[in-house]
C-alpha cells in the first residue's frame, strides 16, 4: 500500500511532464472548475518551447512517462467517450515498443519460472527479436521426437508487476479524488475506467491466460481455410513464460515482399475483413489488437495472427445487435436499426423510435451517395455511437472495443486494397450469420434453449422460495428492532470524511507549490 504523500509525489512528477510537453495547453479552461484554473495557468508557464503539435502532445507525454502510462493511453484510445474523439485519435499513435532487457535477466527469469536450468527447457536460446513494455520475445530451439524445432519464447519483463502495481495505485488515487471533486468525473466513472485497465493489465501479465486465448481461437478457427494461429507449447508455458511455434511467414507490413511472392493483395484485404467479422459475429471472441505488426501471411496465403494479450468478447445479444444494424444499413432499413437499439435495451424506452430512426437516417443516407471505397464501416459505427449518446444510450465498452478494432482492421484492409468495398465484403458474413441465428434453424434452437432454461428455473423455485422467506424474516427483524449504529461507528465515519478532505486539500496545495517553484526557477 502506497501512502498518500507517495502518490502525490509520483503524480506531481507526471503533472510536471504533462506541463512540459504542453498537454495542459489543449485543455479547454471553461471545462475546468474555477478553483483549478489558476493551476492550469501556472502549468502553462513551464511548457517546453519546442512543444509539438497539439494533436500529438498527450501521446508524447505518456511515452516519456513509461510503460504504465503508455498502456493507460492505449486503453483510453478505446474509450473516446472518456477522452473525446480527438484525443483518442492522438492516443492511437502510441507504440508499445521498449529497449530489450539484458539477455542474462531473460535467461534467469526462465530458469526461476520453471525451477530448473535454462538448458533443461530449451536446447538453444537466442537474443530478443522484439521488446515491449510487458515482455520481450526470443527465438529458441526445443528437442522433440522428430528433431529440433524452433519456437518463439515470450518472457515477462523483470519487475514489471511491481512497477505497474505502483502506477495503477496512483491512477486509482487520482480517479478517487477526481470523482470526489468533479461531477463530470463521476459521470465518466473514472474509478471504473482505472479498474478495467487494472484487470486488462493483470490478464496481459499472466501468459497462461494468453495461451488459453490462443487455444480458444485455434479451436474456433480450426476449419477456417484462410486463418490460423500459432500452436501453444503448454509444457514450456508458465505465468511468466509463453512458448509458441515459430512462425516462418511474411509480415503484413512488408508490402514489397508480399508482392514479390505473388500474393493477391486485394484478396488478402477482403480475407482480413471477413475473418475479423467472422470471429466477432460467429465466435463472439476476437483479437482486439490486429495492427499490421501482429499479422503475417504464410506461403499458402493464410493469415496468421500473434500477440493475444488483448481480446474482445461479444455476447449473443451484442452479436445480434451488431449484425442487425449492419444489415439494416446495408439495406437502408433505418427503422429496423432503430428498433434493434430499443429491443436490446440500449436506448431508454421514453425516447421515440421514429425520432431515433430519423437520426440514424442522417448517418446512413450520405454513405449510400458515396463510392464503395469511400464508405467506412468503422466511421459508421463511430457516428452511430455519437448519435446514440444524444438519446441517452449508455456506453457499452465491448462495442467500443469492437469499433476501435474495426478502425484498425479496416485501415489495414484498405492499405492492401485502396478500393476495398467494405459493404460487399462484409455482406456475405453478416447474411450467413443472420440466416443461421434469425432463420428457421436459429428460431428452433432458441426455442429449445428456452425450454431448457424454463426447466432450470422451475427446478430452482423451491430454493428461491426458501431464501425469500429467510430474507423476509431478516427484514421483519430489522424494521421491528431498528438499524442501529454505535457511536464509535459514527465517529469513524466522521473521521474518515475529515481525513479525505484533508488529503484533498493537501494535494491541491502540494501541486500548487510545486508548479509555483518550477515557474520561479524557469523565469
Short mmCIF file of C-alpha atoms in Angstrom, two decimals:
data_model
loop_
_atom_site.label_atom_id
_atom_site.label_comp_id
_atom_site.label_asym_id
_atom_site.label_seq_id
_atom_site.Cartn_x
_atom_site.Cartn_y
_atom_site.Cartn_z
CA UNK A 1 0.00 0.00 0.00
CA UNK A 2 1.50 3.33 -1.10
CA UNK A 3 0.81 6.29 1.22
CA UNK A 4 -0.95 9.42 0.03
CA UNK A 5 2.26 11.56 0.05
CA UNK A 6 3.98 8.97 -2.18
CA UNK A 7 1.05 9.08 -4.59
CA UNK A 8 1.26 12.89 -4.63
CA UNK A 9 5.00 12.87 -5.38
CA UNK A 10 4.61 10.40 -8.23
CA UNK A 11 1.57 12.18 -9.68
CA UNK A 12 3.39 15.51 -9.27
CA UNK A 13 6.19 14.17 -11.49
CA UNK A 14 3.61 13.08 -14.08
CA UNK A 15 1.98 16.52 -13.86
CA UNK A 16 5.35 18.17 -14.49
CA UNK A 17 5.90 16.03 -17.63
CA UNK A 18 2.39 16.88 -18.86
CA UNK A 19 3.08 20.58 -18.29
CA UNK A 20 6.48 20.49 -20.04
CA UNK A 21 5.00 18.70 -23.06
CA UNK A 22 2.17 21.22 -23.34
CA UNK A 23 -0.68 18.83 -22.52
CA UNK A 24 -2.44 21.48 -20.42
CA UNK A 25 -2.37 23.75 -23.45
CA UNK A 26 -5.00 21.61 -25.16
CA UNK A 27 -7.35 21.71 -22.13
CA UNK A 28 -10.39 23.98 -22.50
CA UNK A 29 -10.23 26.30 -19.45
CA UNK A 30 -14.02 26.67 -19.41
CA UNK A 31 -14.33 22.93 -18.76
CA UNK A 32 -12.09 23.19 -15.67
CA UNK A 33 -13.59 24.04 -12.24
CA UNK A 34 -12.97 27.71 -11.36
CA UNK A 35 -10.73 26.96 -8.31
CA UNK A 36 -8.41 24.88 -10.53
CA UNK A 37 -7.97 27.44 -13.32
CA UNK A 38 -5.02 29.25 -11.64
CA UNK A 39 -3.16 25.91 -11.52
CA UNK A 40 -3.82 25.50 -15.23
CA UNK A 41 -2.29 28.91 -15.94
CA UNK A 42 0.74 28.07 -13.78
CA UNK A 43 1.24 24.82 -15.69
CA UNK A 44 1.29 26.75 -18.98
CA UNK A 45 4.30 28.76 -17.74
CA UNK A 46 6.64 25.77 -17.86
CA UNK A 47 5.76 24.44 -21.31
CA UNK A 48 8.71 23.33 -23.37
CA UNK A 49 9.41 25.99 -26.04
CA UNK A 50 9.63 23.28 -28.70
CA UNK A 51 6.33 21.67 -27.72
CA UNK A 52 4.94 19.72 -30.68
CA UNK A 53 1.62 19.87 -32.46
CA UNK A 54 -1.46 19.84 -30.27
CA UNK A 55 -2.66 16.51 -31.67
CA UNK A 56 0.49 14.65 -30.52
CA UNK A 57 1.25 16.26 -27.14
CA UNK A 58 -0.56 13.74 -24.96
CA UNK A 59 0.93 10.67 -26.67
CA UNK A 60 4.41 12.24 -26.42
CA UNK A 61 4.00 12.89 -22.68
CA UNK A 62 2.70 9.38 -21.97
CA UNK A 63 5.62 7.86 -23.87
CA UNK A 64 8.07 9.85 -21.71
CA UNK A 65 6.36 8.64 -18.53
CA UNK A 66 6.96 4.97 -19.31
CA UNK A 67 5.20 1.63 -19.88
CA UNK A 68 2.29 2.03 -17.44
CA UNK A 69 1.31 5.37 -18.91
CA UNK A 70 1.66 4.02 -22.46
CA UNK A 71 -0.74 1.22 -21.51
CA UNK A 72 -3.10 3.79 -19.97
CA UNK A 73 -3.01 5.78 -23.20
CA UNK A 74 -3.62 2.72 -25.37
CA UNK A 75 -6.55 1.77 -23.18
CA UNK A 76 -8.05 5.28 -23.29
CA UNK A 77 -7.73 5.21 -27.09
CA UNK A 78 -10.55 2.65 -26.95
CA UNK A 79 -12.68 5.00 -24.81
CA UNK A 80 -13.48 8.12 -26.86
CA UNK A 81 -16.46 8.55 -24.57
CA UNK A 82 -13.97 9.42 -21.81
CA UNK A 83 -11.23 11.39 -23.61
CA UNK A 84 -13.06 12.59 -26.72
CA UNK A 85 -12.56 11.63 -30.36
CA UNK A 86 -9.60 14.00 -30.98
CA UNK A 87 -7.52 12.76 -28.02
CA UNK A 88 -8.46 9.15 -28.80
CA UNK A 89 -7.04 9.64 -32.31
CA UNK A 90 -3.81 11.03 -30.78
CA UNK A 91 -3.53 8.08 -28.38
CA UNK A 92 -3.85 5.60 -31.24
CA UNK A 93 -0.32 6.69 -32.25
CA UNK A 94 1.19 5.21 -29.10
CA UNK A 95 3.60 2.39 -29.90
CA UNK A 96 4.28 -0.20 -27.22
CA UNK A 97 7.99 -0.56 -28.04
CA UNK A 98 10.79 -0.58 -25.47
CA UNK A 99 14.50 -1.39 -25.43
CA UNK A 100 15.08 -5.09 -24.62
CA UNK A 101 16.22 -6.02 -21.12
CA UNK A 102 19.55 -7.93 -20.82
CA UNK A 103 19.82 -11.48 -22.11
CA UNK A 104 21.08 -12.70 -18.75
CA UNK A 105 17.95 -11.40 -17.00
CA UNK A 106 15.72 -13.18 -19.50
CA UNK A 107 17.59 -16.47 -19.02
CA UNK A 108 17.46 -16.11 -15.22
CA UNK A 109 13.71 -15.37 -15.36
CA UNK A 110 13.07 -18.57 -17.36
CA UNK A 111 15.17 -20.69 -15.01
CA UNK A 112 13.32 -19.25 -11.99
CA UNK A 113 9.89 -19.73 -13.60
CA UNK A 114 10.49 -23.42 -14.41
CA UNK A 115 12.61 -24.15 -11.35
CA UNK A 116 15.38 -25.75 -13.42
CA UNK A 117 18.31 -24.68 -15.63
CA UNK A 118 17.57 -22.97 -18.94
CA UNK A 119 19.27 -25.83 -20.87
CA UNK A 120 16.71 -28.25 -19.41
CA UNK A 121 13.92 -26.23 -21.05
CA UNK A 122 15.44 -25.01 -24.35
CA UNK A 123 18.36 -26.52 -26.22
CA UNK A 124 19.27 -23.05 -27.53
CA UNK A 125 18.04 -19.58 -26.60
CA UNK A 126 18.78 -16.60 -28.86
CA UNK A 127 18.71 -12.82 -28.26
CA UNK A 128 15.48 -10.79 -28.17
CA UNK A 129 13.82 -10.20 -31.54
CA UNK A 130 11.11 -7.82 -30.21
CA UNK A 131 10.54 -5.94 -26.94
CA UNK A 132 7.51 -4.19 -25.45
CA UNK A 133 6.51 -2.75 -22.08
CA UNK A 134 5.39 -6.03 -20.53
CA UNK A 135 7.55 -8.65 -22.25
CA UNK A 136 10.03 -9.44 -24.98
CA UNK A 137 10.27 -12.30 -27.49
CA UNK A 138 13.25 -14.59 -28.14
CA UNK A 139 13.86 -17.27 -30.75
CA UNK A 140 14.77 -20.62 -29.20
CA UNK A 141 15.02 -24.32 -30.06
CA UNK A 142 13.48 -27.35 -28.36
CA UNK A 143 14.25 -31.03 -28.84
CA UNK A 144 11.33 -33.21 -29.96
CA UNK A 145 10.91 -36.79 -31.11
CA UNK A 146 11.01 -35.54 -34.68
CA UNK A 147 14.17 -33.50 -34.13
CA UNK A 148 14.94 -29.85 -33.19
CA UNK A 149 12.07 -27.39 -33.55
CA UNK A 150 12.21 -23.57 -33.47
CA UNK A 151 9.90 -21.77 -31.05
CA UNK A 152 9.07 -18.19 -30.04
CA UNK A 153 9.53 -17.54 -26.32
CA UNK A 154 7.80 -14.57 -24.67
CA UNK A 155 9.37 -13.59 -21.34
CA UNK A 156 7.81 -11.25 -18.76
CA UNK A 157 9.91 -8.15 -18.10
CA UNK A 158 11.52 -8.44 -14.62
CA UNK A 159 9.95 -6.12 -12.03
CA UNK A 160 7.11 -5.11 -14.35
CA UNK A 161 4.36 -6.30 -11.99
CA UNK A 162 5.66 -4.16 -9.12
CA UNK A 163 6.03 -1.12 -11.39
CA UNK A 164 2.54 -1.45 -12.83
CA UNK A 165 1.05 -2.04 -9.38
CA UNK A 166 2.52 1.24 -8.11
CA UNK A 167 1.41 3.26 -11.15
CA UNK A 168 -2.08 1.76 -11.12
CA UNK A 169 -2.29 2.75 -7.44
CA UNK A 170 -1.52 6.33 -8.49
CA UNK A 171 -4.24 6.21 -11.16
CA UNK A 172 -6.76 4.92 -8.61
CA UNK A 173 -5.79 7.64 -6.12
CA UNK A 174 -6.22 10.34 -8.79
CA UNK A 175 -9.54 8.90 -10.03
CA UNK A 176 -10.94 8.66 -6.50
CA UNK A 177 -10.16 12.30 -5.71
CA UNK A 178 -11.34 13.44 -9.14
CA UNK A 179 -14.72 11.77 -8.58
CA UNK A 180 -14.96 13.36 -5.13
CA UNK A 181 -14.36 16.82 -6.61
CA UNK A 182 -15.98 16.71 -10.05
CA UNK A 183 -19.48 15.68 -11.18
CA UNK A 184 -18.08 15.22 -14.70
CA UNK A 185 -15.51 12.72 -13.39
CA UNK A 186 -18.31 10.84 -11.67
CA UNK A 187 -20.31 10.79 -14.91
CA UNK A 188 -17.32 9.32 -16.75
CA UNK A 189 -16.84 6.74 -13.94
CA UNK A 190 -13.08 7.22 -13.79
CA UNK A 191 -12.62 4.72 -10.95
CA UNK A 192 -14.31 2.08 -13.10
CA UNK A 193 -12.06 3.04 -16.03
CA UNK A 194 -8.92 2.50 -13.93
CA UNK A 195 -10.26 -0.77 -12.55
CA UNK A 196 -10.94 -2.03 -16.08
CA UNK A 197 -7.38 -1.09 -17.04
CA UNK A 198 -6.08 -2.93 -13.97
CA UNK A 199 -7.92 -6.13 -14.93
CA UNK A 200 -6.70 -5.86 -18.52
CA UNK A 201 -3.05 -5.42 -17.49
CA UNK A 202 -3.24 -8.25 -14.94
CA UNK A 203 -4.56 -10.56 -17.67
CA UNK A 204 -1.77 -9.48 -20.03
CA UNK A 205 0.87 -10.25 -17.38
CA UNK A 206 -0.31 -13.85 -16.90
CA UNK A 207 0.84 -15.68 -20.03
CA UNK A 208 -1.22 -18.75 -19.15
CA UNK A 209 -4.29 -16.65 -19.95
CA UNK A 210 -2.84 -15.55 -23.28
CA UNK A 211 -2.10 -19.20 -24.04
CA UNK A 212 -5.72 -20.03 -23.22
CA UNK A 213 -6.92 -17.28 -25.60
CA UNK A 214 -4.72 -18.73 -28.36
CA UNK A 215 -6.08 -22.19 -27.67
CA UNK A 216 -9.69 -20.96 -27.79
CA UNK A 217 -9.09 -19.04 -31.03
CA UNK A 218 -7.41 -22.11 -32.57
CA UNK A 219 -10.43 -24.23 -31.66
CA UNK A 220 -12.86 -21.64 -33.10
CA UNK A 221 -10.96 -21.33 -36.39
CA UNK A 222 -9.78 -24.92 -36.97
CA UNK A 223 -11.99 -25.23 -40.08
CA UNK A 224 -11.24 -21.74 -41.47
CA UNK A 225 -9.19 -22.11 -44.67
CA UNK A 226 -7.73 -18.57 -44.63
CA UNK A 227 -6.69 -18.06 -41.00
CA UNK A 228 -4.76 -19.78 -38.23
CA UNK A 229 -2.87 -19.02 -35.00
CA UNK A 230 0.44 -20.39 -33.64
CA UNK A 231 0.27 -23.58 -31.61
CA UNK A 232 0.96 -23.31 -27.86
CA UNK A 233 3.70 -25.39 -26.24
CA UNK A 234 1.92 -25.95 -22.90
CA UNK A 235 4.84 -27.90 -21.44
CA UNK A 236 7.02 -24.79 -21.73
CA UNK A 237 4.45 -22.19 -20.70
CA UNK A 238 4.08 -20.66 -17.23
CA UNK A 239 2.73 -17.43 -15.76
CA UNK A 240 5.95 -15.61 -16.80
CA UNK A 241 6.90 -17.54 -19.97
CA UNK A 242 4.86 -18.29 -23.11
CA UNK A 243 6.23 -20.67 -25.74
CA UNK A 244 4.69 -20.88 -29.23
CA UNK A 245 5.62 -22.40 -32.56
CA UNK A 246 7.97 -20.16 -34.54
CA UNK A 247 6.19 -18.53 -37.48
CA UNK A 248 8.06 -18.50 -40.79
CA UNK A 249 5.82 -16.15 -42.73
CA UNK A 250 5.79 -12.74 -44.41
CA UNK A 251 4.85 -9.77 -42.19
CA UNK A 252 1.82 -7.86 -43.45
CA UNK A 253 3.93 -4.71 -43.00
CA UNK A 254 6.32 -5.84 -45.78
CA UNK A 255 4.26 -4.94 -48.85
CA UNK A 256 7.18 -5.30 -51.28
CA UNK A 257 7.84 -8.85 -50.13
CA UNK A 258 4.15 -9.74 -50.36
CA UNK A 259 4.10 -8.50 -53.96
CA UNK A 260 7.36 -10.31 -54.78
CA UNK A 261 5.85 -13.58 -53.51
CA UNK A 262 2.87 -13.12 -55.81
CA UNK A 263 0.16 -12.66 -53.18
CA UNK A 264 -3.16 -11.16 -54.29
CA UNK A 265 -3.23 -8.06 -52.03
CA UNK A 266 -6.89 -7.10 -52.65
CA UNK A 267 -7.89 -10.67 -51.81
CA UNK A 268 -5.83 -10.50 -48.58
CA UNK A 269 -7.68 -7.29 -47.68
CA UNK A 270 -11.06 -8.99 -48.17
CA UNK A 271 -9.96 -12.06 -46.20
CA UNK A 272 -8.80 -9.89 -43.32
CA UNK A 273 -12.14 -8.02 -43.07
CA UNK A 274 -14.23 -11.19 -43.36
CA UNK A 275 -12.02 -13.04 -40.87
CA UNK A 276 -12.43 -10.31 -38.27
CA UNK A 277 -16.21 -10.11 -38.75
CA UNK A 278 -16.49 -13.91 -38.62
CA UNK A 279 -14.64 -14.00 -35.30
CA UNK A 280 -16.77 -11.20 -33.87
CA UNK A 281 -20.16 -12.48 -35.09
CA UNK A 282 -19.76 -16.25 -35.29
CA UNK A 283 -17.49 -16.79 -32.27
CA UNK A 284 -18.08 -13.68 -30.15
CA UNK A 285 -14.32 -13.74 -29.48
CA UNK A 286 -11.93 -11.55 -31.46
CA UNK A 287 -8.33 -10.36 -31.50
CA UNK A 288 -8.52 -6.75 -30.30
CA UNK A 289 -5.03 -5.68 -31.37
CA UNK A 290 -4.93 -6.54 -35.08
CA UNK A 291 -2.42 -3.95 -36.25
CA UNK A 292 -0.12 -4.95 -39.17
CA UNK A 293 2.77 -5.83 -36.84
CA UNK A 294 0.68 -8.66 -35.38
CA UNK A 295 -0.32 -10.15 -38.75
CA UNK A 296 1.60 -12.46 -41.10
CA UNK A 297 0.88 -14.41 -44.29
CA UNK A 298 2.25 -17.93 -44.75
CA UNK A 299 3.29 -19.34 -48.12
CA UNK A 300 -0.15 -20.86 -48.69
CA UNK A 301 -1.78 -17.43 -48.32
CA UNK A 302 -3.26 -17.93 -44.86
CA UNK A 303 -3.35 -15.05 -42.39
CA UNK A 304 -1.60 -15.72 -39.06
CA UNK A 305 -2.20 -13.53 -36.01
CA UNK A 306 0.12 -13.24 -32.99
CA UNK A 307 0.10 -11.41 -29.62
CA UNK A 308 -3.18 -12.39 -28.00
CA UNK A 309 -2.79 -10.25 -24.87
CA UNK A 310 -5.85 -8.10 -25.66
CA UNK A 311 -9.03 -9.93 -26.65
CA UNK A 312 -12.63 -8.83 -27.09
CA UNK A 313 -15.83 -10.72 -26.34
CA UNK A 314 -19.40 -10.20 -27.52
CA UNK A 315 -22.40 -11.98 -26.07
CA UNK A 316 -25.21 -13.30 -28.29
CA UNK A 317 -27.25 -10.16 -27.58
CA UNK A 318 -24.41 -7.88 -28.72
CA UNK A 319 -23.78 -10.01 -31.81
CA UNK A 320 -27.45 -9.89 -32.82
CA UNK A 321 -27.36 -6.15 -32.28
CA UNK A 322 -24.25 -5.73 -34.42
CA UNK A 323 -25.46 -7.99 -37.24
CA UNK A 324 -28.88 -6.35 -37.43
CA UNK A 325 -27.57 -2.79 -37.50
CA UNK A 326 -25.01 -3.65 -40.21
CA UNK A 327 -27.70 -5.47 -42.19
CA UNK A 328 -30.08 -2.55 -41.69
CA UNK A 329 -27.56 -0.04 -43.01
CA UNK A 330 -26.71 -2.27 -45.98
CA UNK A 331 -30.44 -2.41 -46.88
CA UNK A 332 -31.25 1.19 -45.79
CA UNK A 333 -33.79 -0.12 -43.26
CA UNK A 334 -33.22 2.63 -40.68
CA UNK A 335 -36.43 1.97 -38.78
CA UNK A 336 -35.25 -1.59 -38.10
CA UNK A 337 -31.85 -0.31 -36.98
CA UNK A 338 -33.65 1.97 -34.51
CA UNK A 339 -35.90 -0.84 -33.28
CA UNK A 340 -32.86 -3.03 -32.59
CA UNK A 341 -31.43 -0.40 -30.22
CA UNK A 342 -34.70 -0.29 -28.28
CA UNK A 343 -35.17 -4.08 -28.25
CA UNK A 344 -31.64 -4.51 -26.89
CA UNK A 345 -32.43 -2.03 -24.12
CA UNK A 346 -29.56 0.25 -25.14
CA UNK A 347 -31.81 3.29 -25.69
CA UNK A 348 -34.35 4.15 -22.92
CA UNK A 349 -37.96 3.45 -23.88
CA UNK A 350 -39.14 7.02 -23.22
CA UNK A 351 -37.47 8.09 -26.48
CA UNK A 352 -39.27 7.90 -29.82
CA UNK A 353 -38.30 5.09 -32.22
CA UNK A 354 -39.27 7.32 -35.14
CA UNK A 355 -37.05 10.20 -33.97
CA UNK A 356 -34.18 7.81 -33.43
CA UNK A 357 -34.69 6.31 -36.91
CA UNK A 358 -34.56 9.84 -38.34
CA UNK A 359 -31.21 10.46 -36.61
CA UNK A 360 -29.84 7.18 -37.97
CA UNK A 361 -31.02 8.06 -41.48
CA UNK A 362 -28.86 11.19 -41.22
CA UNK A 363 -25.87 8.85 -40.83
CA UNK A 364 -26.84 6.25 -43.42
CA UNK A 365 -28.01 8.30 -46.39
CA UNK A 366 -24.70 10.15 -47.02
CA UNK A 367 -22.95 6.76 -47.05
CA UNK A 368 -25.13 5.49 -49.90
CA UNK A 369 -24.27 8.54 -52.01
CA UNK A 370 -20.56 7.69 -51.98
CA UNK A 371 -18.42 5.26 -53.94
CA UNK A 372 -17.65 1.92 -52.34
CA UNK A 373 -14.05 2.82 -51.50
CA UNK A 374 -15.20 5.93 -49.62
CA UNK A 375 -17.51 4.04 -47.26
CA UNK A 376 -16.00 3.34 -43.83
CA UNK A 377 -17.76 0.79 -41.66
CA UNK A 378 -15.64 1.87 -38.68
CA UNK A 379 -16.59 5.53 -39.18
CA UNK A 380 -20.23 4.47 -39.46
CA UNK A 381 -20.09 2.82 -36.03
CA UNK A 382 -18.29 5.87 -34.61
CA UNK A 383 -21.04 8.19 -35.86
CA UNK A 384 -23.69 5.76 -34.63
CA UNK A 385 -22.30 5.79 -31.09
CA UNK A 386 -22.12 9.61 -31.17
CA UNK A 387 -25.79 9.85 -32.17
CA UNK A 388 -26.90 7.27 -29.62
CA UNK A 389 -25.30 9.47 -26.95
CA UNK A 390 -27.94 12.09 -27.74
CA UNK A 391 -30.58 9.50 -26.92
CA UNK A 392 -29.08 8.56 -23.53
CA UNK A 393 -27.52 5.29 -24.72
CA UNK A 394 -25.10 4.16 -22.04
CA UNK A 395 -21.53 3.35 -23.07
CA UNK A 396 -21.02 -0.29 -24.00
CA UNK A 397 -17.27 -0.99 -23.50
CA UNK A 398 -17.37 -4.22 -25.52
CA UNK A 399 -18.91 -2.41 -28.50
CA UNK A 400 -16.39 0.43 -28.23
CA UNK A 401 -13.53 -2.09 -28.25
CA UNK A 402 -15.07 -3.72 -31.31
CA UNK A 403 -15.41 -0.36 -33.07
CA UNK A 404 -11.80 0.65 -32.30
CA UNK A 405 -10.52 -2.73 -33.55
CA UNK A 406 -12.61 -2.35 -36.69
CA UNK A 407 -10.94 1.03 -37.33
CA UNK A 408 -7.53 -0.72 -37.29
CA UNK A 409 -8.66 -3.73 -39.34
CA UNK A 410 -10.35 -1.54 -41.92
CA UNK A 411 -7.22 0.60 -42.21
CA UNK A 412 -5.06 -2.48 -42.78
CA UNK A 413 -7.54 -3.80 -45.36
CA UNK A 414 -7.50 -0.52 -47.29
CA UNK A 415 -3.70 -0.42 -47.20
CA UNK A 416 -3.80 -3.71 -49.13
CA UNK A 417 -6.59 -2.53 -51.45
CA UNK A 418 -7.39 1.22 -51.51
CA UNK A 419 -10.59 0.48 -53.45
CA UNK A 420 -11.84 -2.13 -50.95
CA UNK A 421 -15.66 -2.29 -50.96
CA UNK A 422 -16.43 -2.73 -47.27
CA UNK A 423 -20.13 -3.44 -47.71
CA UNK A 424 -19.78 -6.04 -50.47
CA UNK A 425 -17.01 -7.68 -48.41
CA UNK A 426 -18.99 -7.70 -45.16
CA UNK A 427 -22.41 -8.65 -46.56
CA UNK A 428 -21.84 -12.46 -47.01
CA UNK A 429 -20.55 -12.85 -43.44
CA UNK A 430 -23.40 -10.79 -41.94
CA UNK A 431 -26.05 -12.53 -44.09
CA UNK A 432 -24.72 -16.02 -43.25
CA UNK A 433 -24.75 -15.32 -39.53
CA UNK A 434 -28.22 -13.76 -39.58
CA UNK A 435 -29.62 -16.66 -41.62
CA UNK A 436 -28.14 -19.09 -39.12
CA UNK A 437 -29.41 -17.31 -36.00
CA UNK A 438 -32.56 -15.49 -37.15
CA UNK A 439 -33.79 -18.04 -39.72
CA UNK A 440 -35.93 -21.15 -39.02
CA UNK A 441 -32.98 -23.20 -37.68
CA UNK A 442 -31.96 -20.42 -35.32
CA UNK A 443 -35.51 -19.97 -34.03
CA UNK A 444 -35.86 -23.71 -33.36
CA UNK A 445 -32.55 -23.70 -31.49
CA UNK A 446 -33.64 -20.65 -29.49
CA UNK A 447 -36.92 -22.33 -28.60
CA UNK A 448 -35.09 -25.45 -27.41
CA UNK A 449 -32.79 -23.33 -25.25
CA UNK A 450 -35.83 -21.52 -23.85
CA UNK A 451 -37.40 -24.82 -22.78
CA UNK A 452 -34.14 -25.84 -21.10
CA UNK A 453 -33.92 -22.52 -19.23
CA UNK A 454 -37.56 -22.83 -18.15
CA UNK A 455 -36.82 -26.29 -16.75
CA UNK A 456 -33.86 -24.93 -14.81
CA UNK A 457 -35.97 -22.12 -13.39
CA UNK A 458 -38.77 -24.48 -12.29
CA UNK A 459 -36.19 -26.72 -10.61
CA UNK A 460 -34.78 -23.76 -8.68
CA UNK A 461 -38.16 -22.43 -7.42
CA UNK A 462 -38.14 -24.30 -4.03
CA UNK A 463 -34.70 -22.92 -3.20
CA UNK A 464 -35.72 -19.42 -4.23
CA UNK A 465 -38.82 -19.58 -2.02
CA UNK A 466 -36.75 -20.75 0.96
CA UNK A 467 -34.20 -17.95 0.53
CA UNK A 468 -37.03 -15.43 0.02
CA UNK A 469 -38.67 -16.45 3.31
CA UNK A 470 -35.35 -16.13 5.13
CA UNK A 471 -34.79 -12.61 3.74
CA UNK A 472 -38.33 -11.55 4.72
CA UNK A 473 -37.69 -12.75 8.29
CA UNK A 474 -34.48 -10.69 8.42
CA UNK A 475 -36.21 -7.58 7.05
CA UNK A 476 -39.01 -8.01 9.60
CA UNK A 477 -36.47 -8.16 12.43
CA UNK A 478 -34.70 -5.03 11.15
CA UNK A 479 -37.91 -3.00 10.85
CA UNK A 480 -39.09 -4.17 14.26
CA UNK A 481 -35.83 -3.56 16.16
CA UNK A 482 -34.40 -0.78 14.02
CA UNK A 483 -30.99 -0.48 12.38
CA UNK A 484 -28.57 0.93 14.95
CA UNK A 485 -25.11 2.36 14.50
CA UNK A 486 -22.84 2.58 17.51
CA UNK A 487 -21.37 5.96 18.49
CA UNK A 488 -17.93 4.53 17.64
CA UNK A 489 -19.03 3.68 14.09
CA UNK A 490 -20.48 7.16 13.57
CA UNK A 491 -17.25 8.72 14.86
CA UNK A 492 -15.19 6.57 12.47
CA UNK A 493 -17.34 7.68 9.52
CA UNK A 494 -16.84 11.30 10.51
CA UNK A 495 -13.07 10.92 10.90
CA UNK A 496 -12.79 9.17 7.51
CA UNK A 497 -14.57 12.05 5.77
CA UNK A 498 -12.40 14.62 7.57
CA UNK A 499 -9.23 12.70 6.60
CA UNK A 500 -10.32 12.51 2.96
CA UNK A 501 -10.94 16.28 2.88
CA UNK A 502 -7.55 17.00 4.50
CA UNK A 503 -5.69 14.89 1.93
CA UNK A 504 -7.57 16.51 -0.96
CA UNK A 505 -6.67 19.98 0.34
CA UNK A 506 -3.06 18.90 0.90
CA UNK A 507 -2.88 17.51 -2.63
CA UNK A 508 -4.05 20.79 -4.15
CA UNK A 509 -1.59 22.87 -2.11
CA UNK A 510 1.30 20.49 -2.88
CA UNK A 511 0.67 20.66 -6.62
CA UNK A 512 0.28 24.45 -6.48
CA UNK A 513 3.56 24.82 -4.57
CA UNK A 514 5.40 22.53 -6.99
CA UNK A 515 4.21 24.44 -10.05
CA UNK A 516 4.98 27.81 -8.43
CA UNK A 517 8.53 26.70 -7.53
CA UNK A 518 9.13 25.42 -11.07
CA UNK A 519 7.78 28.62 -12.58
CA UNK A 520 10.10 30.74 -10.41
CA UNK A 521 13.07 28.59 -11.40
CA UNK A 522 12.26 28.81 -15.10
CA UNK A 523 11.58 32.55 -15.08
#
